[in-house]
Coordinates of N, CA and C in Angstrom, one line a residue:
M2 N 0.8 -1.4 0.0 CA 0.0 0.1 0.2 C 1.0 1.4 0.1
S3 N 0.5 2.1 -0.8 CA 1.3 3.4 -1.0 C 1.0 4.2 0.2
D4 N 2.1 5.1 0.6 CA 1.8 6.2 1.8 C 0.7 7.1 1.5
V5 N 0.2 7.4 2.5 CA -0.9 8.6 2.4 C -0.2 9.8 2.3
R6 N -0.7 10.5 1.6 CA -0.2 12.0 1.3 C -0.9 12.9 2.5
V7 N 0.0 13.5 3.0 CA -0.6 14.4 4.1 C -0.4 15.9 3.7
I8 N -1.5 16.6 3.7 CA -1.5 18.0 3.3 C -1.6 19.1 4.7
E9 N -0.7 19.7 5.0 CA -0.7 20.7 6.2 C -1.8 21.9 5.7
V10 N -3.1 21.7 5.9 CA -4.1 22.9 5.5 C -3.8 23.9 6.2
K11 N -3.9 23.9 7.4 CA -3.8 25.0 8.5 C -2.6 25.9 7.8
Q12 N -1.4 25.3 7.6 CA -0.3 26.1 7.1 C -0.6 26.7 5.7
S13 N -1.2 26.1 4.9 CA -1.4 26.3 3.4 C -2.3 27.8 3.5
V14 N -3.4 27.4 4.5 CA -4.5 28.7 4.5 C -3.7 29.9 5.0
F15 N -3.0 29.6 6.1 CA -2.2 31.0 6.4 C -1.4 31.7 5.7
A16 N -0.6 30.9 5.0 CA 0.3 31.2 3.8 C -0.3 32.2 2.7
D17 N -1.6 31.4 2.3 CA -2.4 31.9 1.2 C -2.9 33.5 1.8
N18 N -3.6 33.4 3.1 CA -4.0 34.4 3.7 C -2.8 35.6 3.5
D19 N -1.8 35.3 4.2 CA -0.6 36.3 4.2 C -0.4 37.1 3.1
R20 N -0.2 36.4 2.1 CA 0.0 37.1 0.8 C -1.2 38.1 0.4
K21 N -2.4 37.6 0.6 CA -3.5 38.4 0.3 C -3.4 39.6 1.1
A22 N -3.2 39.5 2.4 CA -2.9 40.5 3.3 C -1.9 41.6 3.0
D23 N -0.7 40.9 2.4 CA 0.3 41.8 2.1 C -0.1 42.6 0.8
E24 N -0.9 42.0 -0.3 CA -1.2 42.8 -1.3 C -2.4 44.0 -0.9
L25 N -3.3 43.6 0.3 CA -4.1 44.7 0.7 C -3.6 45.7 1.2
R26 N -2.5 45.7 1.9 CA -1.7 46.8 2.6 C -1.0 47.5 1.4
A27 N -0.6 46.9 0.3 CA 0.2 47.7 -0.5 C -1.3 48.6 -1.2
T28 N -2.3 48.0 -1.4 CA -3.3 48.7 -2.0 C -4.0 49.7 -1.3
L29 N -3.9 49.6 -0.2 CA -4.5 50.6 0.9 C -3.5 51.8 1.1
R30 N -2.2 51.5 1.2 CA -0.8 52.5 1.1 C -1.2 53.3 -0.3
E31 N -1.2 52.8 -1.5 CA -1.4 53.3 -2.7 C -2.7 54.5 -2.4
R32 N -3.8 53.9 -2.0 CA -4.9 54.9 -1.7 C -4.8 56.1 -0.6
G33 N -3.6 55.8 0.3 CA -3.7 56.7 1.6 C -4.6 56.4 2.5
T34 N -4.9 55.2 2.6 CA -5.7 54.8 3.9 C -5.2 53.9 4.7
F35 N -5.4 54.4 6.1 CA -4.8 53.8 7.2 C -6.0 52.9 7.7
L36 N -5.6 51.4 7.7 CA -6.6 50.4 8.4 C -6.3 49.8 9.8
L37 N -7.2 50.2 10.7 CA -7.0 49.8 11.8 C -7.7 48.7 12.3
N38 N -7.2 47.5 12.6 CA -7.9 46.0 13.2 C -8.3 46.2 14.6
L39 N -9.4 46.6 15.0 CA -9.4 46.4 16.6 C -10.4 45.3 17.0
M40 N -9.8 44.7 17.6 CA -9.9 43.3 18.5 C -10.4 43.2 20.1
S41 N -11.1 42.3 20.4 CA -11.4 42.4 22.1 C -12.4 41.2 22.2
S42 N -12.6 41.0 23.6 CA -13.6 40.2 24.0 C -15.0 40.8 23.8
P43 N -16.3 40.1 23.6 CA -17.1 40.5 23.6 C -17.5 41.5 24.8
G44 N -18.1 42.8 24.8 CA -18.6 43.4 25.8 C -17.3 44.1 26.5
S45 N -16.5 44.2 25.9 CA -15.4 44.9 26.5 C -15.1 46.6 26.1
G46 N -16.0 47.0 25.1 CA -16.3 48.4 24.9 C -15.7 48.7 23.4
K47 N -15.5 48.0 22.7 CA -15.2 48.4 21.3 C -16.1 49.4 20.7
T48 N -17.2 49.3 20.6 CA -18.0 50.1 19.8 C -18.3 51.6 20.4
T49 N -18.0 51.4 21.8 CA -18.2 52.8 22.8 C -17.1 53.6 22.1
T50 N -15.9 52.7 22.5 CA -14.5 53.4 22.2 C -14.6 54.0 20.9
L51 N -15.1 53.3 19.8 CA -15.0 53.8 18.3 C -15.8 55.1 18.4
T52 N -17.1 55.2 19.0 CA -17.8 56.4 18.9 C -17.2 57.4 19.5
R53 N -16.5 57.2 20.9 CA -16.1 58.6 21.1 C -14.7 58.9 20.4
T54 N -14.2 58.0 20.1 CA -13.0 58.4 19.1 C -13.2 59.2 17.7
I55 N -14.3 58.6 17.1 CA -15.0 59.3 15.9 C -15.3 60.8 16.3
E56 N -15.9 60.8 17.2 CA -16.4 62.2 17.7 C -15.2 63.1 17.7
V57 N -14.1 62.6 18.2 CA -13.1 63.5 18.3 C -12.3 63.7 16.8
L58 N -12.1 62.8 16.3 CA -11.6 62.7 14.8 C -12.2 63.2 13.6
K59 N -13.6 63.0 13.7 CA -14.4 63.0 12.1 C -14.3 64.4 11.6
D60 N -14.1 65.6 12.2 CA -13.8 66.8 11.4 C -12.6 67.1 10.7
E61 N -11.7 66.1 11.2 CA -10.3 66.3 10.6 C -9.7 65.1 9.5
L62 N -10.2 63.9 9.9 CA -10.0 62.8 9.1 C -11.2 62.4 8.4
S63 N -11.2 61.7 7.6 CA -12.3 61.0 7.0 C -12.2 59.6 7.4
I64 N -13.5 59.2 7.8 CA -13.4 57.9 8.5 C -14.6 57.1 8.1
A65 N -14.3 55.6 8.1 CA -15.4 54.8 7.7 C -15.1 53.7 8.4
V66 N -16.1 52.9 8.8 CA -16.1 51.6 9.8 C -16.6 50.4 9.1
M67 N -15.9 49.4 9.4 CA -16.7 48.1 9.0 C -16.9 47.4 10.4
E68 N -18.0 46.8 10.7 CA -18.5 46.2 11.9 C -18.8 44.6 11.5
A69 N -17.8 43.7 12.1 CA -17.8 42.2 11.9 C -18.6 41.6 12.9
D70 N -19.6 41.0 12.7 CA -20.4 40.1 13.6 C -20.8 38.8 13.1
I71 N -21.0 37.8 13.8 CA -21.8 36.8 13.3 C -23.0 36.9 12.7
D72 N -23.9 37.7 13.7 CA -25.0 38.3 12.9 C -25.4 39.7 13.7
S73 N -26.6 40.1 13.2 CA -27.1 41.5 13.4 C -26.5 42.6 12.9
D74 N -27.1 43.9 13.2 CA -26.3 45.2 12.4 C -26.3 46.2 13.7
V75 N -26.6 45.7 14.6 CA -26.5 46.6 15.8 C -25.4 47.7 16.0
D76 N -24.2 47.2 15.9 CA -23.0 48.1 15.8 C -23.0 48.9 14.6
A77 N -23.2 48.5 13.6 CA -23.3 49.3 12.6 C -24.3 50.5 12.5
R78 N -25.4 50.4 13.1 CA -26.3 51.5 13.1 C -25.8 52.5 14.3
T79 N -25.1 51.8 15.2 CA -24.6 52.8 16.3 C -23.7 53.5 15.4
I80 N -22.9 53.1 14.9 CA -21.4 53.7 14.4 C -22.3 54.9 13.3
L81 N -23.3 54.4 12.6 CA -23.9 55.5 11.6 C -24.2 56.7 12.3
N82 N -24.7 56.6 13.5 CA -25.3 57.6 14.2 C -24.5 58.6 14.6
T83 N -22.8 58.4 14.5 CA -22.0 59.4 14.5 C -21.7 60.3 13.2
G84 N -22.2 59.9 12.2 CA -22.2 60.4 10.9 C -21.1 60.0 10.2
V85 N -20.5 59.0 10.4 CA -19.4 58.5 9.4 C -20.1 57.3 8.6
R86 N -19.4 57.1 7.6 CA -19.8 55.9 7.0 C -19.4 54.4 7.6
A87 N -20.6 53.5 7.6 CA -20.4 52.1 8.1 C -21.0 51.1 7.3
I88 N -20.6 50.2 7.4 CA -21.1 48.7 6.9 C -21.0 47.7 8.1
Q89 N -22.1 46.5 8.1 CA -21.9 45.6 8.7 C -21.3 44.4 7.8
L90 N -20.6 43.4 8.3 CA -20.1 42.3 7.7 C -20.5 41.0 8.6
H91 N -21.3 40.2 7.9 CA -21.6 39.0 8.8 C -20.8 38.0 8.2
T92 N -20.2 37.2 9.1 CA -19.4 36.3 9.0 C -19.8 34.7 8.7
G93 N -21.2 34.7 8.9 CA -21.7 33.5 8.8 C -21.4 32.2 9.5
G94 N -20.9 32.8 10.7 CA -20.5 31.7 12.0 C -19.1 31.8 12.3
M95 N -18.5 32.3 11.2 CA -17.0 32.3 11.4 C -16.6 33.3 12.4
C96 N -15.5 33.0 13.3 CA -15.2 33.9 14.7 C -13.9 34.7 14.3
H97 N -13.7 35.2 13.0 CA -12.9 36.1 12.8 C -13.1 36.6 11.5
L98 N -12.2 37.5 10.9 CA -12.3 38.2 9.5 C -10.6 37.7 9.0
D99 N -10.7 37.5 7.7 CA -9.3 37.3 7.2 C -9.2 38.2 6.1
A100 N -7.9 38.4 5.6 CA -7.6 39.4 4.6 C -8.8 39.3 3.3
Y101 N -9.2 38.3 2.7 CA -10.2 37.9 1.8 C -11.5 38.9 2.4
M102 N -12.1 38.7 3.4 CA -13.0 39.2 3.7 C -12.8 40.7 4.3
T103 N -11.8 40.8 4.4 CA -11.6 42.4 4.8 C -11.7 43.2 3.4
E104 N -11.0 42.7 2.4 CA -11.2 43.3 1.0 C -12.3 43.6 0.5
Q105 N -13.0 42.5 0.7 CA -14.5 42.5 0.2 C -15.4 43.9 1.0
G106 N -15.1 43.7 2.1 CA -15.5 45.0 3.0 C -15.0 46.0 2.6
L107 N -13.5 46.4 2.5 CA -13.3 47.5 1.9 C -13.6 48.1 0.5
D108 N -13.6 47.1 -0.2 CA -14.3 47.5 -1.8 C -15.6 48.2 -1.7
E109 N -16.6 47.7 -0.8 CA -17.7 48.2 -0.5 C -18.1 49.5 0.3
L110 N -17.0 49.5 1.1 CA -17.0 50.7 2.2 C -16.1 51.8 1.5
V111 N -15.1 51.5 0.9 CA -14.4 52.8 0.4 C -14.7 53.1 -1.1
R112 N -15.0 52.4 -2.0 CA -15.3 52.8 -3.2 C -14.4 53.7 -3.9
E113 N -14.7 54.9 -4.3 CA -14.1 55.8 -5.1 C -13.6 57.0 -4.0
D114 N -14.5 56.9 -2.9 CA -14.1 58.1 -2.1 C -12.7 58.0 -1.3
A115 N -12.2 58.8 -1.0 CA -10.9 58.8 -0.4 C -11.0 58.9 1.4
I116 N -10.5 57.8 1.7 CA -10.8 57.4 3.1 C -9.4 57.7 4.0
D117 N -9.2 58.5 4.9 CA -8.0 58.5 5.6 C -7.7 57.2 6.7
L118 N -9.2 57.3 7.3 CA -8.7 56.1 8.4 C -10.0 55.2 8.2
A119 N -9.5 53.9 8.1 CA -10.6 52.9 8.1 C -10.5 51.8 9.0
I120 N -11.6 51.9 9.8 CA -11.6 50.8 10.9 C -12.4 49.5 10.9
L121 N -11.8 48.5 11.3 CA -12.6 47.2 11.2 C -12.5 46.9 12.8
E122 N -13.8 46.6 13.0 CA -13.9 46.1 14.4 C -14.6 44.7 14.3
N123 N -13.6 43.7 14.6 CA -13.2 42.6 14.4 C -14.3 41.7 15.2
V124 N -14.6 40.3 14.9 CA -15.6 39.9 15.8 C -15.1 39.6 17.2
G125 N -15.9 39.7 18.1 CA -15.4 39.4 19.7 C -14.8 38.2 20.0
N126 N -13.9 38.4 20.2 CA -12.8 37.0 20.4 C -11.3 37.0 20.5
L127 N -10.9 36.5 21.7 CA -9.5 36.9 21.9 C -8.5 35.6 21.1
V128 N -9.3 34.8 20.5 CA -8.4 33.7 20.1 C -8.2 33.9 18.3
C129 N -9.4 33.5 17.6 CA -9.1 33.5 16.3 C -8.6 34.6 15.5
P130 N -9.5 35.6 15.8 CA -9.2 37.0 15.2 C -7.3 37.1 15.2
A131 N -6.8 37.0 16.3 CA -5.2 37.2 16.4 C -4.5 36.2 15.3
E132 N -5.2 35.2 14.9 CA -4.4 34.3 14.1 C -4.5 34.6 12.7
F133 N -5.3 35.4 11.9 CA -5.5 35.7 10.8 C -5.0 37.4 10.4
D134 N -4.0 37.5 9.5 CA -3.6 38.9 9.2 C -4.7 39.5 8.4
T135 N -5.4 40.5 8.8 CA -6.3 41.2 7.8 C -6.0 42.0 6.8
G136 N -4.8 42.4 6.7 CA -4.2 43.3 5.9 C -3.9 44.4 6.4
A137 N -4.3 44.9 7.8 CA -4.3 46.0 8.4 C -3.2 46.8 8.6
S138 N -2.9 48.3 8.5 CA -2.0 48.7 8.8 C -1.3 48.6 10.1
A139 N -2.3 48.5 11.2 CA -1.9 48.2 12.5 C -2.9 47.3 13.4
N140 N -2.6 46.7 14.3 CA -3.6 45.9 15.0 C -3.6 46.9 16.4
A141 N -5.1 46.9 17.0 CA -5.4 47.3 18.3 C -6.1 46.4 19.2
M142 N -6.1 46.2 20.4 CA -7.3 45.6 21.1 C -7.5 46.2 22.3
I143 N -8.6 45.9 22.7 CA -9.0 46.5 24.3 C -9.2 45.2 25.2
L144 N -8.5 45.6 26.1 CA -8.7 44.8 27.7 C -9.4 45.5 28.7
S145 N -10.7 45.3 29.1 CA -11.5 46.0 30.0 C -11.0 45.5 31.4
V146 N -11.0 46.3 32.4 CA -10.8 45.8 33.8 C -11.4 44.7 34.3
P147 N -12.8 44.5 33.9 CA -13.4 43.5 34.6 C -13.0 42.0 34.1
E148 N -12.1 42.1 32.9 CA -11.5 40.9 32.5 C -10.5 40.2 33.4
G149 N -10.0 41.4 34.0 CA -8.4 40.7 34.9 C -7.4 41.1 34.1
D150 N -6.3 41.2 35.0 CA -4.8 41.7 34.4 C -4.1 40.6 33.8
D151 N -4.7 39.1 34.2 CA -3.9 38.2 33.7 C -4.0 37.4 32.2
K152 N -5.0 38.3 31.5 CA -5.3 38.0 29.9 C -4.2 38.0 29.3
P153 N -2.9 38.6 29.6 CA -1.8 38.5 28.4 C -1.3 37.3 28.5
L154 N -1.5 36.9 29.9 CA -0.6 35.5 29.9 C -1.5 34.4 29.5
K155 N -3.0 34.3 29.4 CA -3.5 33.3 28.9 C -3.9 33.4 27.3
Y156 N -3.9 34.5 26.8 CA -4.0 34.7 25.1 C -2.7 35.5 24.9
P157 N -1.6 34.8 24.8 CA -0.3 35.5 24.3 C -0.3 36.0 23.0
L158 N -0.7 35.3 22.0 CA -0.7 35.7 20.5 C -1.4 37.0 20.4
M159 N -2.8 37.1 21.0 CA -3.3 38.4 20.6 C -2.6 39.7 21.1
F160 N -1.9 39.6 22.4 CA -1.3 40.6 22.8 C 0.2 40.9 22.1
S161 N 0.7 39.9 21.6 CA 1.7 39.9 20.8 C 1.7 40.6 19.7
I162 N 0.8 40.4 18.8 CA 0.4 41.2 17.5 C 0.0 42.4 17.7
C163 N -0.4 43.0 18.7 CA -1.0 44.3 18.8 C 0.0 45.5 19.1
D164 N -0.1 46.5 18.2 CA 0.6 47.9 18.1 C 0.4 48.6 19.3
V165 N -1.0 48.6 19.6 CA -1.6 49.4 20.6 C -2.6 48.7 21.5
V166 N -2.6 48.6 22.9 CA -3.5 47.9 23.9 C -4.3 48.7 24.6
L167 N -5.5 49.0 24.7 CA -6.4 50.1 25.3 C -6.8 49.2 26.6
I168 N -6.6 49.6 27.8 CA -7.1 49.3 29.0 C -8.5 50.2 29.1
N169 N -9.4 49.6 28.9 CA -10.9 50.3 29.0 C -11.5 50.0 30.5
K170 N -12.3 50.8 30.7 CA -13.1 50.6 32.0 C -12.3 51.0 33.3
I171 N -11.2 51.8 33.2 CA -10.6 52.1 34.2 C -11.4 53.0 35.3
D172 N -12.6 53.4 35.1 CA -13.5 53.7 36.0 C -13.7 52.9 37.2
A173 N -13.7 51.6 36.7 CA -14.2 50.5 37.4 C -13.1 49.8 38.3
L174 N -12.0 50.6 38.4 CA -10.8 50.0 39.2 C -11.1 49.9 40.7
P175 N -11.6 50.6 41.0 CA -12.3 50.8 42.9 C -13.0 49.4 42.9
V176 N -14.0 49.2 41.9 CA -14.8 47.9 42.2 C -14.0 46.5 42.0
F177 N -13.1 46.6 40.9 CA -12.4 45.4 40.5 C -11.0 45.7 41.3
D178 N -10.8 45.6 42.3 CA -9.7 46.1 43.2 C -8.4 44.9 43.4
T179 N -8.6 43.8 42.4 CA -7.7 42.8 42.3 C -6.9 43.1 40.7
F180 N -7.4 44.0 40.1 CA -6.9 44.4 38.8 C -5.7 45.4 39.2
S181 N -4.5 44.9 38.8 CA -3.4 45.9 39.2 C -2.9 46.4 37.7
M182 N -2.9 47.8 37.5 CA -2.6 48.5 36.3 C -1.0 48.1 36.3
E183 N -0.3 48.0 37.3 CA 1.1 47.8 37.2 C 1.3 46.5 36.6
R184 N 0.7 45.5 37.0 CA 0.8 44.2 36.9 C 0.3 43.6 35.3
V185 N -0.7 44.6 34.9 CA -1.1 44.3 33.5 C -0.2 45.0 32.6
R186 N 0.7 46.1 32.9 CA 1.5 46.5 32.1 C 2.7 45.4 32.0
E187 N 3.0 45.0 33.0 CA 4.1 44.0 33.0 C 3.8 42.9 32.1
N188 N 2.4 42.4 32.3 CA 2.3 41.3 31.5 C 2.3 41.4 29.9
I189 N 1.6 42.6 29.6 CA 1.7 43.0 28.2 C 3.1 43.0 27.7
L190 N 3.6 44.0 28.3 CA 5.1 44.0 27.8 C 5.9 42.6 27.8
M191 N 5.5 41.7 28.7 CA 6.3 40.6 28.8 C 5.9 39.9 27.2
R192 N 4.8 40.0 26.6 CA 4.5 39.4 25.4 C 4.9 40.2 24.4
N193 N 4.9 41.5 24.5 CA 5.3 42.5 23.6 C 5.7 43.9 24.1
P194 N 7.1 43.6 24.4 CA 8.0 44.9 24.6 C 7.4 46.1 23.6
N195 N 7.2 46.3 22.6 CA 6.8 47.4 21.7 C 5.4 48.0 21.6
A196 N 4.5 47.3 22.6 CA 3.2 47.6 22.5 C 3.1 49.2 23.2
T197 N 2.2 49.9 22.6 CA 1.8 51.2 23.5 C 0.6 50.8 24.3
I198 N 0.5 51.3 25.3 CA -0.5 51.0 26.2 C -1.2 52.1 26.7
I199 N -2.5 52.3 26.3 CA -3.3 53.4 26.9 C -4.7 53.2 27.7
P200 N -4.5 53.6 28.9 CA -5.6 53.5 29.9 C -6.7 54.5 29.4
I201 N -8.3 53.8 29.2 CA -9.2 54.7 28.8 C -10.3 54.4 29.5
C202 N -11.3 55.2 29.5 CA -12.7 55.1 29.8 C -13.5 55.5 28.8
A203 N -14.0 54.6 28.0 CA -14.9 54.8 26.9 C -16.2 55.8 27.2
K204 N -16.6 55.3 28.2 CA -18.0 55.6 29.0 C -17.9 57.5 29.4
T205 N -16.5 57.6 30.0 CA -16.3 59.1 30.3 C -15.6 59.7 29.4
G206 N -14.7 59.2 28.6 CA -13.7 60.0 27.6 C -12.4 59.8 28.1
E207 N -12.3 59.4 29.4 CA -11.0 59.6 29.8 C -9.6 58.7 29.0
G208 N -9.0 59.5 28.6 CA -8.0 58.9 27.8 C -8.2 58.7 26.2
I209 N -9.2 59.2 25.6 CA -9.7 59.1 24.4 C -8.7 60.1 23.5
D210 N -8.5 61.3 24.2 CA -7.7 62.1 23.5 C -6.4 61.7 23.1
V211 N -5.8 60.9 24.0 CA -4.4 60.3 24.1 C -4.6 59.1 22.8
L212 N -5.5 58.6 22.6 CA -6.1 57.3 21.5 C -6.0 58.3 20.5
A213 N -6.5 59.4 20.5 CA -6.9 60.1 18.9 C -5.4 60.7 18.6
D214 N -4.5 61.2 19.4 CA -3.4 61.5 19.0 C -2.7 60.4 18.5
W215 N -2.6 59.2 19.0 CA -1.7 58.2 18.5 C -2.4 57.9 17.2
L216 N -3.6 57.9 17.0 CA -4.2 57.5 15.6 C -3.7 58.6 14.8
R217 N -3.7 59.7 15.1 CA -3.4 61.1 13.9 C -1.9 60.7 13.7
A218 N -0.8 60.5 14.7 CA 0.3 60.1 14.0 C 0.4 58.7 13.4
Q219 N -0.2 57.9 13.5 CA -0.1 56.6 12.7 C -0.6 56.9 11.4
V220 N -1.7 57.4 11.4 CA -2.4 58.1 10.0 C -1.3 58.8 9.2
A221 N -0.7 59.8 9.7 CA 0.4 60.9 9.2 C 1.3 60.2 8.8
D222 N 1.9 59.0 9.6 CA 3.3 58.4 9.0 C 2.9 57.6 8.0
W223 N 1.5 56.8 7.8 CA 1.4 55.9 7.0 C 1.2 56.5 5.5
K224 N 0.8 57.8 5.5 CA 0.6 58.5 4.5 C 2.0 59.2 3.9
S225 N 3.1 59.4 4.7 CA 4.2 59.9 4.4 C 5.1 58.7 3.8
R226 N 5.0 57.4 4.1 CA 5.6 56.5 3.6 C 6.0 56.2 2.1

């Protein structure tokens, strides 16, 4: 009997996706569009953080948002209320977006109009979204205080690929008194020494100005390359 041929499907899928992601980044650079891939657990405050940030930046940057969910259009409707363009992407049960899906969304979102800042709000999940390169210019994630300061130890890949980590719901620190800002910084930097860490409260707006400054600098640098 001949030997069974083994095909490493996962490796093949990732390699193909990585090629598409690089192609998409090159296209985005030509367009002058900075794409931020925003990830987190469900309920960490992604959409609220986006609405706060959009309010600060929408008069100086052209912004558009892709909302990715398994179902519903709740988040896209929320973003539309800020006055920027938004579309909803349904993943058909998949727990992440890849570069091909992102390209489809961008083609619908951007079309012929110039967009300075495009944001992908990825599916709420600390595992799958981290495994697939979406073609984004930068990766960001939100860790909320109620989730605990040990998440960088439990989900290392997510924290290792992110350019910026937002620590949200800092107004809840007095309630979740086992959460240590010092310890969470150490845990994040253990996984990713180059990560920018920004404490925020999307509810009150605290720290959003720092996030907005980071985004301004990133968009300007992307356009100047």
